[in-house]
Amino acid sequence: MHIVHTIAELRSHLEQFKRAAFVPTMGNLHEGHLTLIGQARPLGDVTVASIFVNRLQFLPHEDFDTYPRTWDSDCEKLQAAGCDLLFAPNEKELYPEPQTFKMHPPAELADILEGYFRPGFFVGVCTVVMKLFACVQPRVAVFGKKDYQQLMVIRRMVQQFALPIEIVGGETTRAPDGLALSSRNGYLSEGERTEAVQLSLALKAMATALKAGTHDIGALEDQAMRTLTARGWHPDYMVARRRSDLQAPQPGDALVVLGAAKLGATRLIDNLEV
């Protein structure tokens, strides 16, 4: 695996290839990231990953400074997974001056759910992804479905700007008990890790009820919130939305259930397509 730290080195190395397949990450890699690398490999003639902890998508009270940086382990994992090229810029390289030009996704998609509870989050995500796309110039980019709303926002951005990039969604990788793999799972205590599976179980219960024909979605959402709250969680949302735009569903719509909740000091998200 070749490692580069500057945009100039990156572009020089990629000159010999025609179809880069790209997996952007913030490091602290787990099996979910490596599955995305494996998914990307057959889609291009070179597989590129990036590691960059993007300050723009963290709110002032969030964990930018303490977000785990696990460089040596990340490099070993990427090489073992078959990544060809790692782009790992520092902040000065990617943001050599204040990033005053920013991407502002539409409010109806980006200011709901995650965007409501983390205002400005998708501005930061879209801005760094657009910049990474400009650096790597991939023909394919793979993003995990665990961040369902993020995947939808990025797909819409690529579509509206007519970027020549195919956006591929990777299925959520789960632990044997069903917990969605996440870098933030490392913050959980042993007891919290045992309890954490309840988020996916609550979403699974919602999905099962919807498949069985339940029509009172509001009652279903309220029950899921009450269930987690009674177990000591602090849920932000537990909702059923239509997959196409994450708006309130109408009869016949294809659905996805999404949840976000704090367990202790750790905020977890998950979703299931119905």
Coordinates of N, CA and C in Angstrom, one line a residue, residues 123-250:
V123 N -23.4 20.2 6.5 CA -22.5 21.2 5.8 C -21.1 20.8 5.9
G124 N -20.6 20.3 7.1 CA -19.3 19.9 7.2 C -19.0 18.6 6.4
V125 N -19.9 17.7 6.4 CA -19.7 16.4 5.7 C -19.7 16.7 4.2
C126 N -20.6 17.5 3.7 CA -20.6 17.7 2.2 C -19.4 18.5 1.8
T127 N -19.0 19.4 2.6 CA -17.8 20.2 2.2 C -16.6 19.4 2.1
V128 N -16.3 18.5 3.1 CA -15.1 17.7 3.1 C -15.2 16.6 2.0
V129 N -16.4 16.1 1.8 CA -16.5 15.0 0.8 C -16.3 15.7 -0.6
M130 N -16.9 16.8 -0.8 CA -16.7 17.5 -2.1 C -15.2 17.8 -2.3
K131 N -14.5 18.2 -1.3 CA -13.1 18.5 -1.4 C -12.3 17.2 -1.7
L132 N -12.6 16.2 -0.9 CA -11.9 14.9 -1.2 C -12.2 14.4 -2.6
F133 N -13.4 14.5 -3.1 CA -13.7 14.1 -4.4 C -12.9 14.9 -5.4
A134 N -12.7 16.2 -5.2 CA -11.9 17.0 -6.0 C -10.4 16.6 -6.0
C135 N -9.9 16.1 -4.9 CA -8.5 15.6 -4.8 C -8.4 14.3 -5.4
V136 N -9.2 13.3 -5.1 CA -9.1 12.0 -5.6 C -9.6 11.8 -7.0
Q137 N -10.7 12.5 -7.3 CA -11.4 12.4 -8.6 C -11.7 10.9 -8.9
P138 N -12.5 10.3 -8.0 CA -12.8 8.9 -8.2 C -13.9 8.7 -9.2
R139 N -14.0 7.5 -9.7 CA -15.2 7.2 -10.6 C -16.2 6.5 -9.8
V140 N -15.8 5.9 -8.6 CA -16.8 5.2 -7.7 C -16.4 5.6 -6.3
A141 N -17.4 5.8 -5.4 CA -17.1 6.0 -4.0 C -18.1 5.2 -3.2
V142 N -17.6 4.6 -2.2 CA -18.4 3.6 -1.4 C -18.6 4.2 0.0
F143 N -19.8 4.3 0.5 CA -20.2 4.8 1.8 C -21.1 3.8 2.5
G144 N -21.0 3.7 3.8 CA -21.8 2.7 4.5 C -23.2 3.2 4.7
K145 N -24.1 2.2 4.7 CA -25.5 2.5 4.9 C -25.8 2.8 6.4
K146 N -24.9 2.5 7.3 CA -25.2 2.8 8.7 C -25.4 4.3 8.9
D147 N -24.7 5.1 8.1 CA -25.0 6.5 8.1 C -25.9 6.8 6.9
Y148 N -27.2 6.4 7.1 CA -28.2 6.3 6.0 C -28.4 7.7 5.5
Q149 N -28.7 8.7 6.3 CA -29.0 10.0 5.9 C -27.8 10.6 5.2
Q150 N -26.6 10.4 5.7 CA -25.4 10.9 5.1 C -25.2 10.4 3.6
L151 N -25.5 9.1 3.5 CA -25.4 8.5 2.1 C -26.4 9.1 1.2
M152 N -27.6 9.4 1.7 CA -28.6 10.0 0.9 C -28.2 11.5 0.5
V153 N -27.7 12.2 1.4 CA -27.2 13.6 1.2 C -26.1 13.6 0.1
I154 N -25.2 12.7 0.3 CA -24.0 12.7 -0.7 C -24.5 12.3 -2.1
R155 N -25.4 11.3 -2.1 CA -26.0 10.9 -3.4 C -26.7 12.1 -4.1
R156 N -27.4 12.9 -3.3 CA -28.1 14.0 -3.9 C -27.2 15.1 -4.4
M157 N -26.1 15.3 -3.6 CA -25.1 16.3 -4.0 C -24.4 15.9 -5.3
V158 N -24.0 14.6 -5.4 CA -23.4 14.2 -6.6 C -24.3 14.3 -7.8
Q159 N -25.6 14.0 -7.6 CA -26.6 14.0 -8.7 C -26.7 15.5 -9.1
Q160 N -26.9 16.4 -8.2 CA -27.2 17.8 -8.6 C -26.0 18.5 -9.2
F161 N -24.8 18.1 -8.8 CA -23.6 18.7 -9.4 C -23.1 18.0 -10.6
A162 N -23.9 16.9 -11.0 CA -23.5 16.1 -12.2 C -22.1 15.6 -12.1
L163 N -21.6 15.2 -10.9 CA -20.3 14.7 -10.7 C -20.2 13.3 -11.4
P164 N -19.1 13.0 -12.1 CA -19.0 11.7 -12.8 C -18.6 10.6 -11.8
I165 N -19.3 10.4 -10.7 CA -19.0 9.5 -9.6 C -20.2 8.6 -9.3
E166 N -20.0 7.3 -9.3 CA -21.0 6.4 -8.9 C -20.9 6.2 -7.4
I167 N -22.0 6.5 -6.7 CA -22.1 6.4 -5.2 C -22.7 5.0 -4.9
V168 N -21.9 4.2 -4.2 CA -22.3 2.8 -3.8 C -22.6 2.8 -2.3
G169 N -23.7 2.2 -1.9 CA -24.0 2.0 -0.5 C -23.6 0.7 0.0
G170 N -22.8 0.6 1.1 CA -22.4 -0.7 1.6 C -23.3 -1.1 2.8
E171 N -23.7 -2.3 2.9 CA -24.5 -2.8 4.0 C -23.8 -2.6 5.3
T172 N -24.6 -2.4 6.4 CA -24.1 -2.2 7.7 C -23.5 -3.5 8.2
T173 N -22.3 -3.4 8.7 CA -21.6 -4.6 9.3 C -22.0 -4.6 10.8
R174 N -22.3 -5.8 11.3 CA -22.8 -5.9 12.7 C -22.0 -6.9 13.5
A175 N -21.9 -6.7 14.8 CA -21.3 -7.6 15.7 C -22.3 -8.8 15.8
P176 N -21.8 -10.0 16.3 CA -22.7 -11.2 16.4 C -24.0 -10.9 17.1
D177 N -24.0 -10.0 18.0 CA -25.3 -9.7 18.8 C -26.2 -8.7 18.0
G178 N -25.7 -8.2 16.9 CA -26.6 -7.3 16.1 C -26.2 -5.8 16.2
L179 N -25.3 -5.5 17.1 CA -24.9 -4.1 17.2 C -24.2 -3.6 16.0
A180 N -24.6 -2.5 15.4 CA -23.9 -1.9 14.2 C -22.5 -1.5 14.6
L181 N -21.5 -1.9 13.9 CA -20.1 -1.5 14.2 C -19.9 0.0 13.9
S182 N -19.2 0.6 14.9 CA -19.0 2.0 14.8 C -17.7 2.4 15.6
S183 N -17.0 3.4 15.1 CA -15.8 3.8 15.8 C -16.1 4.2 17.3
R184 N -17.3 4.8 17.4 CA -17.7 5.3 18.8 C -18.1 4.1 19.7
N185 N -18.2 2.9 19.2 CA -18.5 1.8 20.2 C -17.4 1.6 21.2
G186 N -16.2 2.1 20.8 CA -15.0 2.0 21.7 C -15.2 2.9 22.9
Y187 N -16.1 3.8 22.9 CA -16.3 4.6 24.1 C -17.1 3.9 25.2
L188 N -17.8 2.8 24.8 CA -18.7 2.2 25.7 C -18.0 1.4 26.8
S189 N -18.5 1.4 28.0 CA -18.0 0.5 29.1 C -18.5 -0.9 28.8
E190 N -18.0 -1.8 29.5 CA -18.4 -3.2 29.3 C -19.9 -3.4 29.5
G191 N -20.4 -2.8 30.5 CA -21.9 -2.9 30.7 C -22.7 -2.2 29.7
E192 N -22.2 -1.0 29.2 CA -22.9 -0.3 28.1 C -22.8 -1.1 26.8
R193 N -21.7 -1.7 26.6 CA -21.6 -2.5 25.4 C -22.6 -3.7 25.3
T194 N -22.9 -4.3 26.5 CA -23.9 -5.3 26.5 C -25.3 -4.7 26.3
E195 N -25.5 -3.5 26.8 CA -26.8 -2.9 26.6 C -27.0 -2.3 25.2
A196 N -25.9 -2.0 24.6 CA -26.0 -1.2 23.3 C -26.8 -1.9 22.2
V197 N -26.9 -3.2 22.3 CA -27.7 -3.9 21.3 C -29.1 -3.6 21.3
Q198 N -29.6 -3.0 22.4 CA -31.0 -2.7 22.5 C -31.5 -1.7 21.5
L199 N -30.6 -0.9 21.0 CA -31.0 0.1 19.9 C -31.4 -0.7 18.6
S200 N -30.5 -1.6 18.2 CA -30.9 -2.4 17.0 C -32.1 -3.2 17.3
L201 N -32.3 -3.8 18.5 CA -33.4 -4.6 18.8 C -34.7 -3.7 18.7
A202 N -34.7 -2.5 19.2 CA -35.8 -1.6 19.1 C -36.2 -1.3 17.7
L203 N -35.2 -1.1 16.9 CA -35.5 -0.8 15.4 C -36.0 -2.1 14.8
K204 N -35.5 -3.2 15.2 CA -36.0 -4.5 14.6 C -37.4 -4.7 15.0
A205 N -37.8 -4.4 16.2 CA -39.2 -4.5 16.6 C -40.1 -3.6 15.8
M206 N -39.6 -2.3 15.5 CA -40.4 -1.4 14.7 C -40.6 -2.0 13.3
A207 N -39.5 -2.5 12.7 CA -39.5 -3.0 11.4 C -40.5 -4.2 11.3
T208 N -40.4 -5.1 12.3 CA -41.3 -6.3 12.3 C -42.8 -5.9 12.4
A209 N -43.1 -4.9 13.2 CA -44.5 -4.4 13.3 C -44.9 -3.8 12.0
L210 N -44.1 -3.0 11.3 CA -44.4 -2.4 10.0 C -44.7 -3.5 9.0
K211 N -43.8 -4.5 9.0 CA -44.0 -5.6 8.0 C -45.3 -6.4 8.3
A212 N -45.7 -6.4 9.5 CA -46.9 -7.1 9.9 C -48.2 -6.3 9.6
G213 N -48.0 -5.0 9.1 CA -49.1 -4.2 8.7 C -49.6 -3.2 9.7
T214 N -48.8 -2.9 10.7 CA -49.1 -1.8 11.6 C -49.2 -0.4 10.8
H215 N -50.3 0.3 11.1 CA -50.5 1.6 10.4 C -50.2 2.8 11.2
D216 N -50.3 2.6 12.6 CA -50.1 3.7 13.5 C -48.6 3.9 13.7
I217 N -48.0 4.6 12.8 CA -46.5 4.8 12.9 C -46.1 5.6 14.1
G218 N -47.0 6.7 14.4 CA -46.7 7.5 15.5 C -46.6 6.7 16.8
A219 N -47.6 5.8 17.0 CA -47.6 5.0 18.2 C -46.4 4.1 18.3
L220 N -46.0 3.6 17.1 CA -44.8 2.7 17.1 C -43.5 3.5 17.5
E221 N -43.4 4.7 16.9 CA -42.3 5.5 17.3 C -42.2 5.9 18.7
D222 N -43.4 6.2 19.3 CA -43.5 6.6 20.7 C -43.1 5.4 21.6
Q223 N -43.6 4.2 21.2 CA -43.3 3.0 22.0 C -41.8 2.7 22.0
A224 N -41.1 2.9 20.9 CA -39.7 2.7 20.8 C -38.9 3.7 21.7
M225 N -39.3 4.9 21.6 CA -38.7 6.0 22.5 C -38.9 5.6 23.9
R226 N -40.1 5.2 24.3 CA -40.4 4.9 25.7 C -39.6 3.6 26.2
T227 N -39.4 2.7 25.3 CA -38.7 1.4 25.6 C -37.3 1.8 25.9
L228 N -36.6 2.6 25.1 CA -35.2 2.9 25.3 C -35.1 3.8 26.6
T229 N -36.0 4.7 26.7 CA -35.9 5.7 27.9 C -36.0 4.9 29.2
A230 N -36.9 3.9 29.2 CA -37.1 3.1 30.4 C -35.8 2.3 30.8
R231 N -35.0 2.0 29.8 CA -33.7 1.3 30.0 C -32.6 2.2 30.3
G232 N -32.8 3.5 30.4 CA -31.7 4.4 30.8 C -31.1 5.2 29.6
W233 N -31.6 4.9 28.4 CA -31.1 5.7 27.2 C -31.7 7.1 27.2
H234 N -31.1 7.9 26.4 CA -31.6 9.2 26.1 C -31.8 9.3 24.5
P235 N -32.9 8.8 24.0 CA -33.1 8.8 22.6 C -33.4 10.2 22.0
D236 N -32.8 10.5 20.8 CA -33.1 11.7 20.1 C -34.3 11.4 19.1
Y237 N -34.2 10.3 18.5 CA -35.3 10.0 17.6 C -35.4 8.5 17.3
M238 N -36.6 7.9 17.1 CA -36.8 6.6 16.7 C -38.0 6.7 15.7
V239 N -37.7 6.7 14.4 CA -38.7 7.0 13.4 C -38.8 6.0 12.3
A240 N -39.9 6.0 11.6 CA -40.1 5.3 10.3 C -40.2 6.4 9.2
R241 N -39.4 6.3 8.2 CA -39.5 7.3 7.1 C -39.5 6.6 5.8
R242 N -39.9 7.3 4.7 CA -39.8 6.7 3.4 C -38.3 6.8 3.0
R243 N -37.9 5.7 2.3 CA -36.5 5.6 1.9 C -36.1 6.7 0.9
S244 N -37.0 7.1 0.1 CA -36.6 8.0 -1.1 C -36.1 9.4 -0.6
D245 N -36.7 9.9 0.5 CA -36.3 11.3 0.9 C -36.4 11.5 2.4
L246 N -36.6 10.5 3.2 CA -36.6 10.5 4.6 C -37.8 11.4 5.2
Q247 N -38.8 11.6 4.4 CA -40.0 12.3 4.8 C -41.0 11.3 5.4
A248 N -42.0 11.9 6.0 CA -43.1 11.0 6.6 C -43.7 10.1 5.5
P249 N -43.8 8.9 5.8 CA -44.3 7.9 4.7 C -45.8 8.0 4.4
Q250 N -46.1 7.6 3.2 CA -47.4 7.5 2.8 C -47.6 6.0 2.5

